[in-house]
C-alpha positions as a printed Julia matrix, in Angstrom:
582×3 Matrix{Float64}:
  79.91  132.42  33.77
  83.6   132.59  34.71
  82.72  132.77  38.41
  80.61  129.6   38.1
  83.42  127.75  36.32
  86.01  128.86  38.89
  83.71  127.79  41.75
  83.22  124.4   40.1
  86.97  123.97  39.72
  87.52  124.94  43.36
  84.91  122.45  44.54
  86.46  119.74  42.39
  89.86  120.46  43.92
  88.47  120.31  47.46
  86.59  117.07  46.79
  89.65  115.55  45.13
  91.98  116.47  48.0
  89.46  115.14  50.52
  89.33  111.89  48.57
  93.07  111.4   48.9
  94.19  112.55  45.46
  96.48  115.26  46.78
 100.01  115.39  45.33
 102.61  113.03  46.84
 104.49  114.18  49.92
 107.68  116.05  49.19
 111.05  114.35  49.84
 113.81  116.33  51.56
 114.75  119.45  49.55
 117.36  118.97  46.86
 119.53  121.67  45.3
 120.42  122.2   41.66
 124.03  121.49  42.6
 123.02  118.08  43.97
 121.07  117.26  40.8
 124.1   118.21  38.71
 126.33  115.99  40.84
 124.01  113.02  40.36
 123.92  113.56  36.59
 127.66  114.26  36.53
 128.39  110.96  38.25
 127.02  109.08  35.23
 129.64  108.21  32.63
 128.56  109.28  29.15
 128.29  106.99  26.16
 128.35  103.64  28.0
 124.78  102.53  27.2
 123.83  101.57  23.67
 120.98  103.48  22.06
 117.88  101.3   22.41
 115.76  100.32  19.44
 112.23  100.64  20.79
 109.93   97.65  20.31
 107.69   97.88  17.26
 103.94   97.26  17.01
 102.38   96.96  13.58
  99.13   98.85  13.16
  97.9    96.57  10.39
  97.86   92.93   9.31
  98.76   91.51   5.92
  95.95   89.75   4.08
  96.42   88.48   0.54
  99.5    90.67   0.25
  97.78   93.88   1.31
  97.7    95.7    4.69
  94.33   95.46   6.46
  92.86   97.28   9.48
  93.27   95.83  12.97
  92.52   96.76  16.56
  95.27   97.2   19.15
  95.1    97.39  22.93
  97.86   99.4   24.59
  98.07  100.05  28.32
  99.75  102.52  30.63
 101.69  100.93  33.48
 103.92  101.79  36.42
 107.23   99.95  36.41
 110.98  100.36  36.88
 113.26  101.61  34.09
 117.06  101.85  33.9
 118.05  105.22  32.4
 121.76  104.5   32.87
 124.05  101.59  33.68
 125.17  103.21  36.96
 121.86  104.76  38.07
 119.39  102.77  40.19
 116.2   101.91  38.34
 113.6   104.7   38.22
 109.88  104.37  38.79
 108.12  105.46  35.6
 104.75  105.47  33.85
 105.06  103.8   30.43
 103.12  102.46  27.45
 103.09   98.83  26.33
 100.97   95.87  25.37
 101.7    94.48  28.85
 103.5    95.58  31.99
 106.38   93.25  31.13
 106.89   94.73  27.65
 106.18   98.4   28.46
 109.12  100.71  27.74
 110.35  104.3   28.01
 109.58  105.6   25.39
 106.65  103.36  24.51
 106.65  101.0   21.55
 106.85  102.52  18.1
 103.54  102.01  16.32
 104.05  101.46  12.61
 100.96  102.2   10.52
 100.22  101.98   6.8
  98.97  105.04   4.94
  95.31  104.66   4.08
  94.75  101.76   6.48
  92.72  102.78   9.56
  93.87  101.67  12.98
  91.76  101.32  16.13
  93.52  101.56  19.5
  91.96  100.94  22.89
  94.05  102.86  25.4
  93.88  101.34  28.89
  94.94  102.88  32.2
  96.59  100.56  34.74
  98.25  103.35  36.71
  98.16  103.44  40.54
  95.96  105.45  42.86
  98.56  108.18  43.34
 101.0   109.93  41.04
 104.74  109.34  41.35
 105.45  113.04  40.68
 104.14  116.27  42.22
 101.31  118.19  40.59
  99.52  121.42  41.32
  95.76  121.54  42.02
  95.72  125.35  41.63
  96.08  125.15  37.84
  93.13  123.77  35.84
  93.54  120.05  36.53
  91.72  116.75  36.11
  91.12  115.59  39.69
  89.05  112.41  40.07
  86.92  112.18  43.18
  87.99  108.66  44.07
  91.69  108.92  43.33
  93.77  107.57  40.49
  96.0   109.1   37.82
  93.95  110.64  34.98
  95.31  110.08  31.49
  94.2   110.52  27.9
  96.23  109.91  24.74
  96.81  112.4   21.92
  98.35  111.34  18.61
 100.49  114.38  17.9
 100.33  115.37  14.24
  97.45  113.06  13.45
  94.46  113.88  11.25
  91.66  112.07  13.04
  88.1   112.64  14.36
  87.63  114.88  17.43
  86.48  111.9   19.52
  89.92  110.32  18.94
  92.0   113.44  19.52
  92.62  113.01  23.24
  90.78  116.06  24.55
  92.18  117.32  27.86
  88.64  116.85  29.21
  88.37  113.24  27.95
  90.61  111.83  30.68
  89.99  108.53  32.45
  91.38  106.65  35.43
  92.24  102.97  35.86
  89.58  100.68  34.45
  87.62  103.76  33.28
  86.54  104.09  36.93
  86.09  107.83  36.43
  86.03  109.81  33.23
  86.22  113.47  32.27
  83.29  115.47  30.88
  84.42  115.0   27.24
  85.14  111.27  27.47
  83.05  109.24  25.01
  84.9   106.09  23.93
  87.71  103.8   25.09
  88.75  103.09  21.5
  90.27  105.7   19.22
  90.26  105.49  15.42
  93.19  106.78  13.4
  92.44  106.93   9.65
  96.15  107.23   8.7
  94.96  109.05   5.58
  97.72  111.65   5.76
 101.17  111.69   4.19
 103.72  109.13   5.37
 105.93  110.49   8.12
 106.71  110.37  11.82
 104.24  111.32  14.56
 104.26  110.64  18.29
 101.68  109.83  20.93
 101.58  111.17  24.47
  99.38  111.96  27.43
  97.19  115.05  27.24
  95.25  115.08  30.54
  94.1   118.46  31.83
  96.76  120.09  34.01
  98.82  116.89  34.23
 100.51  116.78  30.83
 103.85  118.01  32.18
 103.88  115.4   35.0
 102.56  112.5   32.92
 105.06  113.03  30.1
 107.9   113.55  32.56
 106.92  110.2   34.07
 107.23  108.57  30.64
 103.89  108.52  28.81
 105.15  109.04  25.25
 106.04  107.0   22.17
 106.63  107.22  18.4
 104.15  106.52  15.6
 105.32  106.11  11.99
 103.07  106.1    8.92
 104.62  104.39   5.89
 103.72  104.0    2.23
 106.32  101.89   0.37
 104.82  102.73  -3.02
 105.46  106.43  -2.41
 108.62  106.25  -0.31
 110.66  103.42  -1.83
 111.33  105.31  -5.11
 112.94  108.1   -3.06
 115.77  105.74  -2.18
 116.29  107.08   1.35
 117.97  104.87   3.97
 115.49  102.25   5.15
 115.16   99.26   7.45
 115.35   99.08  11.23
 119.15   99.42  11.27
 119.42  102.48   9.07
 116.14  104.32   9.71
 116.04  105.2   13.42
 113.73  107.24  15.65
 115.55  109.41  18.21
 113.26  110.61  21.01
 115.07  113.32  23.01
 114.08  114.17  26.58
 115.86  115.86  29.48
 115.51  114.54  33.05
 117.05  115.13  36.46
 117.38  112.33  38.98
 117.72  111.82  42.7
 120.62  109.63  43.82
 118.22  106.7   44.26
 117.25  106.92  40.57
 113.88  108.6   41.08
 112.91  111.19  38.5
 113.19  114.67  39.97
 110.4   117.18  39.61
 110.16  120.31  41.74
 107.75  120.18  44.68
 107.85  123.95  45.31
 106.37  126.51  42.95
 107.98  129.71  41.75
 105.35  131.64  43.76
 104.24  129.12  46.41
 101.47  131.3   47.85
  99.79  131.3   44.41
 100.87  127.98  42.9
 102.4   125.61  45.48
 104.11  123.43  42.84
 103.91  124.97  39.34
 107.02  126.48  37.8
 107.2   128.02  34.33
 109.68  125.52  32.84
 111.21  122.16  33.74
 114.82  121.56  32.71
 116.7   118.34  33.44
 120.45  117.94  33.79
 120.68  114.6   31.95
 119.79  114.22  28.27
 118.14  110.94  27.38
 117.65  109.46  23.92
 115.19  106.59  23.62
 115.18  106.26  27.39
 118.96  106.13  27.98
 121.12  108.95  29.33
 123.79  109.96  26.79
 123.79  106.7   24.79
 126.06  105.7   21.94
 125.22  104.18  18.57
 127.64  102.18  16.45
 127.22  103.23  12.81
 128.84  102.22   9.55
 130.38  104.6    7.04
 127.17  105.04   5.08
 123.94  107.07   5.14
 121.52  106.86   8.06
 118.06  108.33   8.45
 117.15  109.78  11.85
 113.68  110.92  12.84
 114.44  113.33  15.69
 111.58  114.12  18.09
 112.0   116.57  20.98
 109.77  115.17  23.74
 111.13  117.41  26.52
 108.88  119.49  28.74
 110.5   122.82  27.93
 114.02  122.39  26.54
 114.92  123.44  23.0
 117.85  121.69  21.3
 120.24  123.3   18.85
 121.84  120.16  17.48
 125.11  119.73  15.59
 127.75  117.05  15.08
 131.27  117.59  16.41
 132.87  116.08  13.29
 131.27  118.79  11.17
 128.92  116.54   9.22
 125.75  118.36   8.13
 122.15  117.22   8.39
 120.29  116.71   5.15
 116.72  117.56   6.12
 114.1   115.61   4.16
 111.08  116.29   6.35
 109.76  118.2    9.34
 106.94  117.14  11.65
 104.73  114.7    9.75
 105.51  115.82   6.19
 108.31  115.64   3.66
 109.94  118.74   2.24
 109.63  119.29  -1.51
 113.41  118.96  -1.82
 116.25  118.21   0.62
 117.89  121.06   2.54
 121.38  120.89   4.01
 121.8   122.39   7.5
 124.88  122.57   9.71
 122.67  122.67  12.82
 119.04  122.1   13.75
 117.06  124.14  16.25
 114.4   121.73  17.49
 111.65  123.21  19.65
 109.57  121.21  22.11
 107.41  118.62  20.27
 109.0   119.46  16.93
 110.26  116.72  14.62
 112.98  116.71  11.96
 113.56  113.87   9.51
 117.23  113.94   8.49
 119.89  111.95   6.69
 123.5   111.88   7.92
 126.22  110.47   5.66
 128.86  108.98   7.96
 130.97  107.95   4.96
 132.08  111.59   4.8
 133.41  111.64   8.37
 137.11  112.31   8.88
 136.94  110.91  12.42
 135.89  107.58  13.94
 133.61  109.23  16.49
 131.13  112.11  16.54
 129.15  113.63  19.37
 125.67  115.04  18.89
 125.77  118.26  20.94
 123.34  120.96  22.0
 123.96  124.72  22.22
 120.4   126.05  22.79
 120.06  128.39  25.79
 117.38  127.49  28.33
 114.83  128.96  28.52
 115.1   129.73  24.82
 116.24  132.17  23.5
 117.68  134.27  26.33
 118.38  131.77  29.11
 121.63  130.26  30.3
 123.97  128.37  28.02
 124.05  124.56  28.26
 126.66  123.09  30.58
 128.92  120.06  30.15
 125.96  117.8   30.91
 122.93  119.12  29.03
 125.17  120.31  26.22
 125.81  116.67  25.24
 123.19  114.38  23.66
 124.72  111.14  22.35
 127.75  109.73  20.49
 128.14  107.93  17.18
 130.96  105.38  16.9
 131.85  105.07  13.21
 133.26  101.91  11.64
 133.8   100.71   8.05
 130.71   99.68   6.12
 130.19   95.93   5.71
 128.14   96.24   2.54
 127.61   98.73  -0.26
 125.29  101.59   0.59
 122.58  101.68  -2.09
 120.59  104.48  -0.43
 120.55  108.01  -1.77
 119.1   111.45  -1.14
 117.04  112.4   -4.19
 116.99  115.91  -5.59
 113.19  115.88  -5.37
 111.01  114.61  -2.54
 107.23  115.01  -2.26
 104.96  117.9   -3.22
 101.91  119.02  -1.3
  99.38  121.82  -1.86
 100.77  125.33  -2.34
 100.82  127.78   0.56
  98.43  130.13  -1.33
  98.04  132.82   1.33
  95.73  134.68  -1.06
  93.17  131.86  -0.7
  92.64  132.64   2.98
  89.03  133.28   3.94
  89.88  134.62   7.39
  92.72  136.53   9.07
  92.98  136.07  12.83
  95.24  137.64  15.42
  96.54  135.17  18.01
  98.31  136.88  20.91
 100.44  135.2   23.58
 100.51  136.78  27.04
 102.44  136.1   30.24
 100.98  137.44  33.49
 103.26  138.36  36.4
 102.93  138.63  40.14
 103.18  142.31  41.12
 105.28  141.58  44.21
 107.9   139.28  42.68
 107.68  139.82  38.92
 107.5   136.06  38.43
 104.92  134.55  36.07
 101.62  133.35  37.48
 100.0   132.02  34.29
 100.02  132.34  30.51
  97.04  132.84  28.2
  96.32  133.06  24.49
  94.21  136.07  23.49
  93.67  136.74  27.18
  91.36  133.73  27.49
  91.36  130.34  29.18
  90.73  126.88  27.8
  87.35  126.88  29.54
  86.2   130.02  27.72
  84.15  129.55  24.51
  86.01  128.95  21.28
  86.8   132.07  19.24
  88.75  130.22  16.51
  85.97  128.53  14.54
  87.2   127.71  11.01
  85.28  125.73   8.42
  86.64  122.45   7.06
  88.17  122.82   3.61
  89.29  126.41   4.09
  92.58  128.28   4.38
  93.18  130.91   7.06
  96.01  133.29   7.94
  96.89  133.56  11.61
  99.05  136.46  12.74
 100.64  135.13  15.93
 102.02  137.84  18.22
 104.34  136.94  21.08
 104.3   139.47  23.94
 106.3   137.23  26.32
 110.07  136.77  26.81
 110.04  133.13  25.62
 109.97  131.43  22.26
 106.78  129.34  22.17
 106.3   126.2   20.04
 102.76  126.69  18.72
 100.93  123.42  18.05
  97.57  123.11  16.33
  95.68  119.86  16.61
  94.33  118.5   13.31
  95.36  121.5   11.16
  98.58  121.8    9.17
 100.31  125.15   8.8
 103.37  126.95   7.57
 105.18  130.1    8.66
 105.63  132.58   5.82
 106.84  135.79   7.56
 108.38  136.78  10.88
 108.27  140.54  11.52
 109.6   142.37  14.57
 107.4   144.62  16.73
 108.37  148.31  16.84
 107.7   150.22  20.07
 106.72  146.94  21.65
 106.12  148.39  25.13
 103.48  150.79  23.84
 101.79  148.03  21.87
 101.9   145.67  24.82
 100.43  148.35  27.09
  97.55  148.87  24.69
  96.99  145.14  24.28
  96.94  144.67  28.05
  94.04  147.1   28.22
  92.12  146.32  25.03
  93.26  142.84  23.95
  92.52  143.87  20.36
  95.41  143.92  17.86
  93.5   145.94  15.27
  92.41  148.64  17.72
  95.98  148.75  19.03
  97.25  149.54  15.49
  99.19  146.34  14.97
  99.88  147.41  11.38
 101.98  150.29  12.77
 103.91  148.1   15.18
 104.56  144.94  13.16
 106.92  146.74  10.78
 110.3   145.91  12.32
 113.08  143.6   11.26
 111.96  140.71   9.07
 113.59  137.4    9.94
 113.73  134.73   7.25
 112.08  131.38   7.93
 114.85  128.75   7.65
 114.66  126.76   4.42
 114.32  123.45   6.26
 111.27  124.82   8.1
 109.47  125.92   4.93
 107.16  122.95   4.83
 103.78  121.89   6.21
 104.16  121.54   9.94
 102.22  121.0   13.16
 104.66  122.95  15.38
 106.03  126.41  14.55
 108.39  128.48  16.69
 106.92  131.85  17.73
 109.75  134.26  18.55
 109.35  136.81  21.38
 108.75  140.37  20.23
 107.69  139.29  16.76
 104.54  138.69  14.74
 104.73  135.39  12.87
 102.41  134.94   9.92
 101.24  131.38   9.44
  99.02  129.95   6.72
  96.69  127.3    8.14
  95.03  124.58   6.06
  91.94  122.8    7.35
  92.12  119.89   4.91
  94.6   117.2    3.83
  97.65  119.07   2.54
  99.15  116.09   0.71
  96.09  115.65  -1.52
  94.01  118.81  -1.15
  91.05  116.6   -0.23
  88.61  117.13   2.67
  89.11  115.3    5.95
  87.68  111.75   5.67
  85.66  112.25   8.87
  83.42  114.83  10.53
  85.89  117.36  11.95
  83.0   119.47  13.33
  81.91  116.88  15.9
  82.37  117.25  19.64
  84.51  117.74  21.63
  86.46  119.66  18.99
  90.2   120.28  19.02
  92.68  122.65  20.69
  95.76  124.7   19.9
  98.42  125.57  22.44
 102.01  126.27  23.34
 103.78  122.91  23.58
 106.04  123.91  26.46
 104.15  121.61  28.79
 104.42  123.82  31.87
 102.88  126.66  29.82
 100.17  124.47  28.33
  99.09  123.3   31.79
  98.84  126.9   33.09
  97.13  127.64  30.72
  98.4   128.6   27.27
  95.81  126.51  25.47
  92.57  127.36  23.67
  89.75  125.4   22.0
  89.74  125.04  18.21
  86.21  124.33  17.06
  85.5   123.6   13.4
  81.99  124.53  12.25
  79.79  123.6    9.29
């Protein structure tokens, strides 16, 4: 079976290249030093933080929100990342080419009010960034840039999940094998919180997101949220979408054209790291704030970079939520480690600042956790300029937030071992690909839970990197993180048998126990999986805010997936099917 699939992929690659869909020609080589000089030539904190345009995902009828249908397109256009940088060519979302932005418009939905979105592709025949046909990739026969949209953190039917195989080109000229509908339905039945939408096309996720195909999505419920008293309104409740990018001197977004092992993968490299840090599409912006409380919904939309965020004036973050859900009570944190695709909902009280300015800085090594320390460029994120408040601040941080279902590990009907592998080239020692449980996305699903159940997944990381594990549809929570003893012996056995039980995992997963941070003890859709550890997560396959079943058939085709959200890993190919069964 595998041989037939690999032959089919090879033929698809050959047909695609013959049809003119090969990656764009490489520009003259550029060094890391040159990229740093370009980024270093940009003065920090001269561009104001943009407020992304808002699209309402409902209409008001007789004083109540009602369902509507939206049409949102993907366009190529120019975008200014910095006052002194020439405009960059990007791929972006919008209701028209003129209004499309980087990031895309923030979609504001109402809890319990379904939203239908028709996603349209107006992208050109060729990509603006390099891509690698030797990793599993959507390659249309007649050219075009394949895309498909995933609402990250959403609880929605499989047909609306944005399967990697449900891609489509401009005008739906060609579609992937799992494509079924141009219009996706989002029930918005889950808890109020912040989500985000982004491209999810097979093998092109890292290039399509780097080009700009991402945006925020907020679900609100005033009846539930207003009594909390948290900062609200467009001025005081802000989404911060973080993303690192490197640029050529002409403003073009840089992405490597040469792979880490070119004779195996001509373009793919294990991680992309940019020298400039952008927030809401501007490099190192500033935001003028008053001496009062602000709410920030921080989303890490980078390809591979982790952020360890703190404020230089010493103000803490009061964490009220993580990913799409509230915490049960606020947690104060001096710093926040935000993995790729992870979200933190925080309040910062600028009235407590002893200075008139504060920088948001980053100290996370890259790759995380054992890479190089950030430099003077990627160690800075943005600046807050603090001035006296013009009006009384009536917001507050309540002692109690929202409660969801209990973790209840004892209710689990299944315990699964999920193992992360990195495979290396014998000659160079560099990675060639990454798998979960030694299997590819194309292999049959082995994780087949039933709707309404609870499972325990023991996630074992046998690689050097921390991996942000993301499950589509399901909500989960880390309960234990236990170090592996005699890891080399265990890894050697797993390499041969790929069976944690037969390799006596109970003897090896007995090392140091690391506490899950208090502000991460909530229902999440991304959990950090530390290298050399086994992380126990409790997974719920139902609505965790109410305990009710999904309001749709979660067992339908094409199913869901789970994967590492480092995009370069996901594309090659740390991603597996997640198929719910009746």
